[in-house]
Structure formats: C-alpha cells, structure tokens
PDB file of C-alpha atoms in Angstrom:
ATOM      1  CA  UNK A   1       1.976   6.959  29.097  1.00 69.00           C
ATOM      2  CA  UNK A   2       2.060  10.578  27.965  1.00 88.00           C
ATOM      3  CA  UNK A   3       1.073  10.491  24.310  1.00 89.00           C
ATOM      4  CA  UNK A   4       2.185  14.046  23.598  1.00 92.00           C
ATOM      5  CA  UNK A   5       5.662  13.432  25.003  1.00 95.00           C
ATOM      6  CA  UNK A   6       5.958  10.133  23.133  1.00 96.00           C
ATOM      7  CA  UNK A   7       5.164  11.742  19.793  1.00 97.00           C
ATOM      8  CA  UNK A   8       7.558  14.592  20.563  1.00 97.00           C
ATOM      9  CA  UNK A   9      10.303  12.023  21.183  1.00 97.00           C
ATOM     10  CA  UNK A  10       9.499  10.230  17.919  1.00 98.00           C
ATOM     11  CA  UNK A  11       9.791  13.536  16.104  1.00 98.00           C
ATOM     12  CA  UNK A  12      13.053  14.328  17.864  1.00 98.00           C
ATOM     13  CA  UNK A  13      14.486  10.987  16.731  1.00 98.00           C
ATOM     14  CA  UNK A  14      13.348  11.650  13.166  1.00 98.00           C
ATOM     15  CA  UNK A  15      14.777  15.166  13.109  1.00 97.00           C
ATOM     16  CA  UNK A  16      18.117  13.831  14.315  1.00 97.00           C
ATOM     17  CA  UNK A  17      18.237  11.623  11.235  1.00 97.00           C
ATOM     18  CA  UNK A  18      17.247  14.185   8.574  1.00 97.00           C
ATOM     19  CA  UNK A  19      19.345  14.057   5.413  1.00 96.00           C
ATOM     20  CA  UNK A  20      18.845  17.257   3.348  1.00 93.00           C
ATOM     21  CA  UNK A  21      20.300  15.709   0.195  1.00 93.00           C
ATOM     22  CA  UNK A  22      17.968  12.741   0.465  1.00 93.00           C
ATOM     23  CA  UNK A  23      15.009  15.045   1.080  1.00 91.00           C
ATOM     24  CA  UNK A  24      15.690  17.009  -2.091  1.00 87.00           C
ATOM     25  CA  UNK A  25      15.950  13.851  -4.181  1.00 88.00           C
ATOM     26  CA  UNK A  26      13.000  12.050  -2.603  1.00 87.00           C
ATOM     27  CA  UNK A  27      10.512  14.752  -3.525  1.00 84.00           C
ATOM     28  CA  UNK A  28      11.216  14.099  -7.214  1.00 83.00           C
ATOM     29  CA  UNK A  29       9.598  10.665  -6.998  1.00 82.00           C
ATOM     30  CA  UNK A  30       6.152  12.201  -6.571  1.00 85.00           C
ATOM     31  CA  UNK A  31       4.003  14.165  -8.976  1.00 82.00           C
ATOM     32  CA  UNK A  32       1.878  15.459  -6.122  1.00 85.00           C
ATOM     33  CA  UNK A  33       3.163  17.628  -3.293  1.00 88.00           C
ATOM     34  CA  UNK A  34       4.391  15.586  -0.342  1.00 92.00           C
ATOM     35  CA  UNK A  35       5.445  16.412   3.220  1.00 95.00           C
ATOM     36  CA  UNK A  36       8.812  14.925   4.139  1.00 95.00           C
ATOM     37  CA  UNK A  37      11.193  15.440   7.017  1.00 97.00           C
ATOM     38  CA  UNK A  38      13.874  13.917   4.806  1.00 96.00           C
ATOM     39  CA  UNK A  39      14.789  10.732   6.687  1.00 97.00           C
ATOM     40  CA  UNK A  40      15.969   7.716   4.717  1.00 96.00           C
ATOM     41  CA  UNK A  41      13.588   4.765   4.831  1.00 95.00           C
ATOM     42  CA  UNK A  42      15.924   2.360   6.734  1.00 97.00           C
ATOM     43  CA  UNK A  43      16.300   4.978   9.459  1.00 98.00           C
ATOM     44  CA  UNK A  44      12.550   5.540   9.612  1.00 98.00           C
ATOM     45  CA  UNK A  45      12.056   1.769   9.932  1.00 97.00           C
ATOM     46  CA  UNK A  46      14.599   1.700  12.750  1.00 98.00           C
ATOM     47  CA  UNK A  47      12.715   4.387  14.656  1.00 98.00           C
ATOM     48  CA  UNK A  48       9.464   2.502  14.055  1.00 98.00           C
ATOM     49  CA  UNK A  49      10.947  -0.740  15.374  1.00 98.00           C
ATOM     50  CA  UNK A  50      12.277   0.952  18.489  1.00 98.00           C
ATOM     51  CA  UNK A  51       8.899   2.439  19.372  1.00 98.00           C
ATOM     52  CA  UNK A  52       6.991  -0.721  18.487  1.00 98.00           C
ATOM     53  CA  UNK A  53       9.164  -2.487  21.051  1.00 97.00           C
ATOM     54  CA  UNK A  54       8.589   0.274  23.596  1.00 97.00           C
ATOM     55  CA  UNK A  55       4.819   0.043  23.115  1.00 97.00           C
ATOM     56  CA  UNK A  56       4.454  -3.719  22.893  1.00 95.00           C
ATOM     57  CA  UNK A  57       2.819  -3.991  26.343  1.00 94.00           C
ATOM     58  CA  UNK A  58       0.648  -0.900  26.044  1.00 96.00           C
ATOM     59  CA  UNK A  59      -3.102  -1.391  25.460  1.00 96.00           C
ATOM     60  CA  UNK A  60      -3.785  -1.824  21.761  1.00 97.00           C
ATOM     61  CA  UNK A  61      -6.370   1.013  21.624  1.00 96.00           C
ATOM     62  CA  UNK A  62      -3.644   3.365  22.847  1.00 96.00           C
ATOM     63  CA  UNK A  63      -1.368   2.281  20.001  1.00 97.00           C
ATOM     64  CA  UNK A  64      -4.123   2.887  17.445  1.00 98.00           C
ATOM     65  CA  UNK A  65      -4.674   6.352  18.933  1.00 97.00           C
ATOM     66  CA  UNK A  66      -0.965   7.233  18.849  1.00 97.00           C
ATOM     67  CA  UNK A  67      -0.734   6.054  15.267  1.00 98.00           C
ATOM     68  CA  UNK A  68      -3.690   8.164  14.180  1.00 97.00           C
ATOM     69  CA  UNK A  69      -2.148  11.238  15.773  1.00 97.00           C
ATOM     70  CA  UNK A  70       1.026  10.573  13.797  1.00 98.00           C
ATOM     71  CA  UNK A  71      -0.976  10.245  10.586  1.00 98.00           C
ATOM     72  CA  UNK A  72      -2.652  13.568  11.252  1.00 98.00           C
ATOM     73  CA  UNK A  73       0.659  15.410  10.760  1.00 97.00           C
ATOM     74  CA  UNK A  74       0.644  14.545   7.060  1.00 97.00           C
ATOM     75  CA  UNK A  75       4.359  13.655   7.037  1.00 97.00           C
ATOM     76  CA  UNK A  76       5.326  10.504   5.191  1.00 96.00           C
ATOM     77  CA  UNK A  77       7.780   9.371   7.859  1.00 98.00           C
ATOM     78  CA  UNK A  78       5.072   9.700  10.503  1.00 98.00           C
ATOM     79  CA  UNK A  79       2.741   7.619   8.333  1.00 98.00           C
ATOM     80  CA  UNK A  80       5.358   4.887   8.000  1.00 98.00           C
ATOM     81  CA  UNK A  81       5.817   4.754  11.760  1.00 98.00           C
ATOM     82  CA  UNK A  82       2.064   4.877  12.413  1.00 98.00           C
ATOM     83  CA  UNK A  83       1.403   1.889  10.164  1.00 98.00           C
ATOM     84  CA  UNK A  84       4.372   0.002  11.600  1.00 98.00           C
ATOM     85  CA  UNK A  85       3.238   0.495  15.206  1.00 98.00           C
ATOM     86  CA  UNK A  86      -0.180  -1.056  14.675  1.00 98.00           C
ATOM     87  CA  UNK A  87       1.084  -3.722  12.268  1.00 98.00           C
ATOM     88  CA  UNK A  88       3.481  -4.924  14.957  1.00 98.00           C
ATOM     89  CA  UNK A  89       0.382  -5.810  17.009  1.00 98.00           C
ATOM     90  CA  UNK A  90      -1.586  -7.409  14.155  1.00 98.00           C
ATOM     91  CA  UNK A  91      -2.000 -10.728  15.956  1.00 97.00           C
ATOM     92  CA  UNK A  92      -4.220  -8.864  18.433  1.00 98.00           C
ATOM     93  CA  UNK A  93      -6.460  -7.313  15.777  1.00 98.00           C
ATOM     94  CA  UNK A  94     -10.081  -8.183  15.214  1.00 96.00           C
ATOM     95  CA  UNK A  95     -12.082  -7.802  12.006  1.00 95.00           C
ATOM     96  CA  UNK A  96     -13.408  -4.443  13.239  1.00 95.00           C
ATOM     97  CA  UNK A  97      -9.892  -2.983  13.062  1.00 97.00           C
ATOM     98  CA  UNK A  98     -10.213  -3.160   9.288  1.00 98.00           C
ATOM     99  CA  UNK A  99     -12.729  -0.321   9.647  1.00 97.00           C
ATOM    100  CA  UNK A 100     -10.014   1.850  11.179  1.00 98.00           C
ATOM    101  CA  UNK A 101      -7.619   1.033   8.350  1.00 98.00           C
ATOM    102  CA  UNK A 102     -10.349   1.901   5.843  1.00 98.00           C
ATOM    103  CA  UNK A 103     -10.838   5.236   7.606  1.00 98.00           C
ATOM    104  CA  UNK A 104      -7.102   5.869   7.382  1.00 98.00           C
ATOM    105  CA  UNK A 105      -7.103   5.043   3.666  1.00 98.00           C
ATOM    106  CA  UNK A 106      -9.880   7.516   2.919  1.00 98.00           C
ATOM    107  CA  UNK A 107      -8.608  10.223   5.261  1.00 98.00           C
ATOM    108  CA  UNK A 108      -4.813  10.229   5.364  1.00 98.00           C
ATOM    109  CA  UNK A 109      -3.461   8.589   2.207  1.00 97.00           C
ATOM    110  CA  UNK A 110      -2.280  11.311  -0.159  1.00 94.00           C
ATOM    111  CA  UNK A 111       0.372   9.609  -2.304  1.00 94.00           C
ATOM    112  CA  UNK A 112       1.272   6.215  -3.727  1.00 95.00           C
ATOM    113  CA  UNK A 113       3.958   5.462  -1.134  1.00 94.00           C
ATOM    114  CA  UNK A 114       1.652   5.726   1.885  1.00 96.00           C
ATOM    115  CA  UNK A 115      -1.049   3.895  -0.058  1.00 97.00           C
ATOM    116  CA  UNK A 116       1.273   0.983  -0.807  1.00 97.00           C
ATOM    117  CA  UNK A 117       2.684   0.861   2.719  1.00 97.00           C
ATOM    118  CA  UNK A 118      -0.781   0.690   4.263  1.00 98.00           C
ATOM    119  CA  UNK A 119      -2.140  -1.799   1.726  1.00 98.00           C
ATOM    120  CA  UNK A 120       0.795  -4.188   1.328  1.00 95.00           C
ATOM    121  CA  UNK A 121       1.184  -4.693   5.026  1.00 90.00           C
ATOM    122  CA  UNK A 122      -1.899  -3.934   7.100  1.00 97.00           C
ATOM    123  CA  UNK A 123      -4.723  -4.389   4.604  1.00 98.00           C
ATOM    124  CA  UNK A 124      -2.977  -7.336   2.947  1.00 97.00           C
ATOM    125  CA  UNK A 125      -2.907  -9.025   6.332  1.00 97.00           C
ATOM    126  CA  UNK A 126      -6.621  -8.354   6.778  1.00 98.00           C
ATOM    127  CA  UNK A 127      -7.371  -9.992   3.420  1.00 97.00           C
ATOM    128  CA  UNK A 128      -5.619 -13.149   4.531  1.00 95.00           C
ATOM    129  CA  UNK A 129      -7.217 -13.110   7.987  1.00 97.00           C
ATOM    130  CA  UNK A 130     -10.733 -11.750   7.483  1.00 97.00           C
ATOM    131  CA  UNK A 131     -12.091 -12.900   4.099  1.00 95.00           C
ATOM    132  CA  UNK A 132     -15.430 -11.240   4.832  1.00 97.00           C
ATOM    133  CA  UNK A 133     -13.840  -7.885   3.928  1.00 98.00           C
ATOM    134  CA  UNK A 134     -13.233  -8.838   0.278  1.00 98.00           C
ATOM    135  CA  UNK A 135     -16.497  -7.368  -1.002  1.00 97.00           C
ATOM    136  CA  UNK A 136     -15.588  -4.020   0.550  1.00 98.00           C
ATOM    137  CA  UNK A 137     -12.179  -4.015  -1.123  1.00 98.00           C
ATOM    138  CA  UNK A 138     -13.774  -4.871  -4.479  1.00 98.00           C
ATOM    139  CA  UNK A 139     -16.052  -1.839  -4.048  1.00 98.00           C
ATOM    140  CA  UNK A 140     -13.037   0.458  -3.777  1.00 98.00           C
ATOM    141  CA  UNK A 141     -12.590   0.131  -7.536  1.00 98.00           C
ATOM    142  CA  UNK A 142     -15.573   2.484  -7.942  1.00 98.00           C
ATOM    143  CA  UNK A 143     -14.250   5.234  -5.681  1.00 98.00           C
ATOM    144  CA  UNK A 144     -13.699   8.792  -6.881  1.00 98.00           C
ATOM    145  CA  UNK A 145     -10.460   8.777  -4.864  1.00 98.00           C
ATOM    146  CA  UNK A 146      -7.496   7.590  -6.948  1.00 98.00           C
ATOM    147  CA  UNK A 147      -5.695   6.219  -3.881  1.00 98.00           C
ATOM    148  CA  UNK A 148      -8.695   4.143  -2.852  1.00 98.00           C
ATOM    149  CA  UNK A 149      -8.902   2.686  -6.368  1.00 98.00           C
ATOM    150  CA  UNK A 150      -5.175   1.935  -6.318  1.00 98.00           C
ATOM    151  CA  UNK A 151      -5.667   0.347  -2.902  1.00 98.00           C
ATOM    152  CA  UNK A 152      -8.207  -2.065  -4.404  1.00 98.00           C
ATOM    153  CA  UNK A 153      -5.339  -3.533  -6.424  1.00 98.00           C
ATOM    154  CA  UNK A 154      -2.238  -3.163  -4.273  1.00 98.00           C
ATOM    155  CA  UNK A 155      -3.960  -4.645  -1.226  1.00 98.00           C
ATOM    156  CA  UNK A 156      -3.726  -7.956  -3.090  1.00 98.00           C
ATOM    157  CA  UNK A 157       0.030  -7.728  -3.767  1.00 98.00           C
ATOM    158  CA  UNK A 158       1.145  -9.992  -0.921  1.00 96.00           C
ATOM    159  CA  UNK A 159      -1.703 -12.532  -1.290  1.00 97.00           C
ATOM    160  CA  UNK A 160      -1.085 -12.629  -5.053  1.00 97.00           C
ATOM    161  CA  UNK A 161       2.640 -13.146  -4.532  1.00 96.00           C
ATOM    162  CA  UNK A 162       1.811 -16.121  -2.322  1.00 96.00           C
ATOM    163  CA  UNK A 163      -0.521 -17.575  -4.924  1.00 97.00           C
ATOM    164  CA  UNK A 164      -3.813 -16.928  -3.156  1.00 97.00           C
ATOM    165  CA  UNK A 165      -6.916 -14.883  -4.060  1.00 98.00           C
ATOM    166  CA  UNK A 166      -6.545 -15.361  -7.816  1.00 98.00           C
ATOM    167  CA  UNK A 167     -10.290 -14.926  -8.359  1.00 98.00           C
ATOM    168  CA  UNK A 168     -10.177 -11.612  -6.477  1.00 98.00           C
ATOM    169  CA  UNK A 169      -7.149 -10.457  -8.456  1.00 98.00           C
ATOM    170  CA  UNK A 170      -8.863 -11.144 -11.764  1.00 98.00           C
ATOM    171  CA  UNK A 171     -12.103  -9.545 -10.588  1.00 98.00           C
ATOM    172  CA  UNK A 172     -10.381  -6.365  -9.428  1.00 98.00           C
ATOM    173  CA  UNK A 173      -8.296  -6.248 -12.613  1.00 98.00           C
ATOM    174  CA  UNK A 174     -11.465  -6.418 -14.689  1.00 98.00           C
ATOM    175  CA  UNK A 175     -13.110  -3.639 -12.673  1.00 98.00           C
ATOM    176  CA  UNK A 176     -10.034  -1.404 -13.063  1.00 98.00           C
ATOM    177  CA  UNK A 177      -9.358  -2.315 -16.688  1.00 97.00           C
ATOM    178  CA  UNK A 178     -10.405   1.028 -18.133  1.00 96.00           C
ATOM    179  CA  UNK A 179      -9.240   3.267 -15.293  1.00 98.00           C
ATOM    180  CA  UNK A 180      -7.595   6.354 -16.782  1.00 97.00           C
ATOM    181  CA  UNK A 181      -5.348   7.193 -13.815  1.00 97.00           C
ATOM    182  CA  UNK A 182      -1.761   6.106 -14.474  1.00 96.00           C
ATOM    183  CA  UNK A 183      -1.042   5.319 -10.818  1.00 97.00           C
ATOM    184  CA  UNK A 184      -4.108   3.094 -10.640  1.00 98.00           C
ATOM    185  CA  UNK A 185      -3.008   1.417 -13.874  1.00 98.00           C
ATOM    186  CA  UNK A 186       0.461   0.820 -12.428  1.00 98.00           C
ATOM    187  CA  UNK A 187      -1.016  -0.606  -9.231  1.00 98.00           C
ATOM    188  CA  UNK A 188      -3.252  -2.971 -11.172  1.00 98.00           C
ATOM    189  CA  UNK A 189      -0.394  -4.051 -13.421  1.00 98.00           C
ATOM    190  CA  UNK A 190       1.774  -4.679 -10.368  1.00 98.00           C
ATOM    191  CA  UNK A 191      -0.947  -6.869  -8.861  1.00 98.00           C
ATOM    192  CA  UNK A 192      -1.155  -8.920 -12.073  1.00 98.00           C
ATOM    193  CA  UNK A 193       2.639  -9.224 -12.200  1.00 98.00           C
ATOM    194  CA  UNK A 194       2.720 -10.653  -8.686  1.00 98.00           C
ATOM    195  CA  UNK A 195      -0.134 -13.051  -9.422  1.00 98.00           C
ATOM    196  CA  UNK A 196       1.710 -14.302 -12.509  1.00 98.00           C
ATOM    197  CA  UNK A 197       4.546 -15.603 -10.329  1.00 97.00           C
ATOM    198  CA  UNK A 198       2.275 -18.461  -9.198  1.00 97.00           C
ATOM    199  CA  UNK A 199      -0.450 -18.363 -11.857  1.00 98.00           C
ATOM    200  CA  UNK A 200       1.216 -17.329 -15.104  1.00 97.00           C
ATOM    201  CA  UNK A 201      -1.121 -19.287 -17.443  1.00 97.00           C
ATOM    202  CA  UNK A 202      -4.222 -17.704 -15.921  1.00 98.00           C
ATOM    203  CA  UNK A 203      -2.751 -14.198 -16.034  1.00 98.00           C
ATOM    204  CA  UNK A 204      -1.588 -14.678 -19.638  1.00 97.00           C
ATOM    205  CA  UNK A 205      -5.087 -15.825 -20.577  1.00 97.00           C
ATOM    206  CA  UNK A 206      -6.577 -12.743 -18.914  1.00 97.00           C
ATOM    207  CA  UNK A 207      -4.174 -10.389 -20.673  1.00 96.00           C
ATOM    208  CA  UNK A 208      -4.740 -12.098 -24.033  1.00 95.00           C
ATOM    209  CA  UNK A 209      -8.453 -11.470 -23.655  1.00 96.00           C
ATOM    210  CA  UNK A 210      -8.122  -7.771 -22.882  1.00 96.00           C
ATOM    211  CA  UNK A 211      -4.786  -6.699 -24.343  1.00 92.00           C
ATOM    212  CA  UNK A 212      -6.344  -4.714 -27.170  1.00 92.00           C
ATOM    213  CA  UNK A 213      -8.092  -2.378 -24.743  1.00 94.00           C
ATOM    214  CA  UNK A 214      -5.857  -2.653 -21.665  1.00 95.00           C
ATOM    215  CA  UNK A 215      -3.880   0.557 -21.000  1.00 96.00           C
ATOM    216  CA  UNK A 216      -0.282   0.062 -22.141  1.00 95.00           C
ATOM    217  CA  UNK A 217       1.049   1.149 -18.757  1.00 96.00           C
ATOM    218  CA  UNK A 218      -0.945  -1.588 -17.031  1.00 97.00           C
ATOM    219  CA  UNK A 219       0.127  -4.133 -19.653  1.00 96.00           C
ATOM    220  CA  UNK A 220       3.829  -3.309 -19.361  1.00 96.00           C
ATOM    221  CA  UNK A 221       3.763  -3.635 -15.578  1.00 97.00           C
ATOM    222  CA  UNK A 222       1.841  -6.912 -15.741  1.00 97.00           C
ATOM    223  CA  UNK A 223       4.233  -8.654 -18.122  1.00 96.00           C
ATOM    224  CA  UNK A 224       7.491  -7.218 -16.804  1.00 96.00           C
ATOM    225  CA  UNK A 225       8.836 -10.496 -15.384  1.00 94.00           C
ATOM    226  CA  UNK A 226       7.450 -12.866 -17.992  1.00 94.00           C
ATOM    227  CA  UNK A 227       9.693 -14.720 -20.491  1.00 94.00           C
ATOM    228  CA  UNK A 228      10.649 -12.703 -23.584  1.00 94.00           C
ATOM    229  CA  UNK A 229       8.583 -14.836 -25.961  1.00 93.00           C
ATOM    230  CA  UNK A 230       5.427 -14.370 -23.905  1.00 94.00           C
ATOM    231  CA  UNK A 231       6.078 -10.631 -23.577  1.00 92.00           C
ATOM    232  CA  UNK A 232       6.343 -10.383 -27.351  1.00 91.00           C
ATOM    233  CA  UNK A 233       3.149 -12.371 -27.781  1.00 89.00           C
ATOM    234  CA  UNK A 234       1.212 -10.170 -25.392  1.00 92.00           C
ATOM    235  CA  UNK A 235       2.557  -6.864 -26.701  1.00 89.00           C
ATOM    236  CA  UNK A 236       1.593  -7.823 -30.242  1.00 83.00           C
ATOM    237  CA  UNK A 237      -1.884  -6.518 -30.940  1.00 67.00           C
TER     238      UNK A 237
END
C-alpha cells in the first residue's frame, strides 16, 4: 500500500465534495481559528466509511500511521477521517493503543469538535474496555490545555448515557467545578446531562450541593433535559 497515494486520493475525494457556502457558515461555530476544506459532515463520514472498508484487511499499525498523517494536516475533515479509520478497527485494539489516542489529544486537538469526536468515540470505547485508564483520564482535569480538560468530561458522554461510570462522572465534575473556561464548563455540563438520563436523583443531589458556586453555563447544560419543576428548583439559589 502506498500511503502517500492513499492520502492524496482521500484529499481528492474531499475536494470533490467541497461546499463553499457550508465552509463559510461552518467557521462561525468556532471562536478559535479552524482549518476546513468545507465538506459537509455526512459527506466526510461517507469518505471515511469508504476508506475504512478499503483498509479493513491492512495491518492495524499501518492504519494508525495513516491516521496520524491525516491528523498532521490540521484539517478538521482529515481529523474526522483519521479517527474513523482507527475506530473501525477498535475490536483489534489493546490497552496500549490508548497511549496513542492520548498523544493525539495532546498534539492534534485544537477545537471542541475534534475533541468531542475523539473522546465520544475512541476514548469512550477505551473507558468501557480498559478500566485501568480511568485514573489517567481523571488527571486530565488538571491540565493546562483546555481541550484536555474538556476531554476529561466528554470522554464519559457515552458511558454516562448508558448509565455506567457514575462515580467517575461525579468525581470529574467535582474536579472541574470551578474551571473558568466556558468550553470546559459546557463539556462538564453535557456529561452531567447525559448521566442524569439514567441517574437523575444522584445528579440532582450533586447539583443541589454545588449550585451556589457552579458556573451558570455548566448548570444550564446539566439541567437542560430535566422536568421544569426540577429545573426551577435547581436554578433557584
């Protein structure tokens, strides 16, 4: 397999699907500067699926290498495809592959969209499969990197939605309680919102305890889907 030619073909497929109007609008979703080709997400996912199928019999280390080269471009569409290619082979992962994902988080994540894509899918899977990594994810709450701190929360989105890892959710929420970054606050609130779908009483109890000092952004995200009477109760300080 010629890696250079493969990546050139991926880029050719992406360029064929560029939508200038979408590109102009998509950049408004981010406060930070982002690199976009301007391909709508369903089309990016289609390209990712096609190449995941093409590579399904290639050695897994080769797929990790191709994905890292895509991440190195800095383009969001390339990041989506990179994560999708390795995630398609997740059943072949070992616990050591979490180290590669951690490297990607610290090195290539530069906005909330890539952070959430990496964490919801790949790192969320690792949480469910390799519980020994939990201490490392908890430690991300102390990072100087805003995306790593957000990752500490959003990595638990899928487990929380399924009703697992409640103790981890509450621990991470406590560690991020006074974070001043709005995107970290939103990530933490989102995690609590998902956990409340299966554990509403426990999440309500947590919010009741800290609502007077919890950032309002985090609070609003956390209670978004709760019944109106509980929302009113929790918003009342």
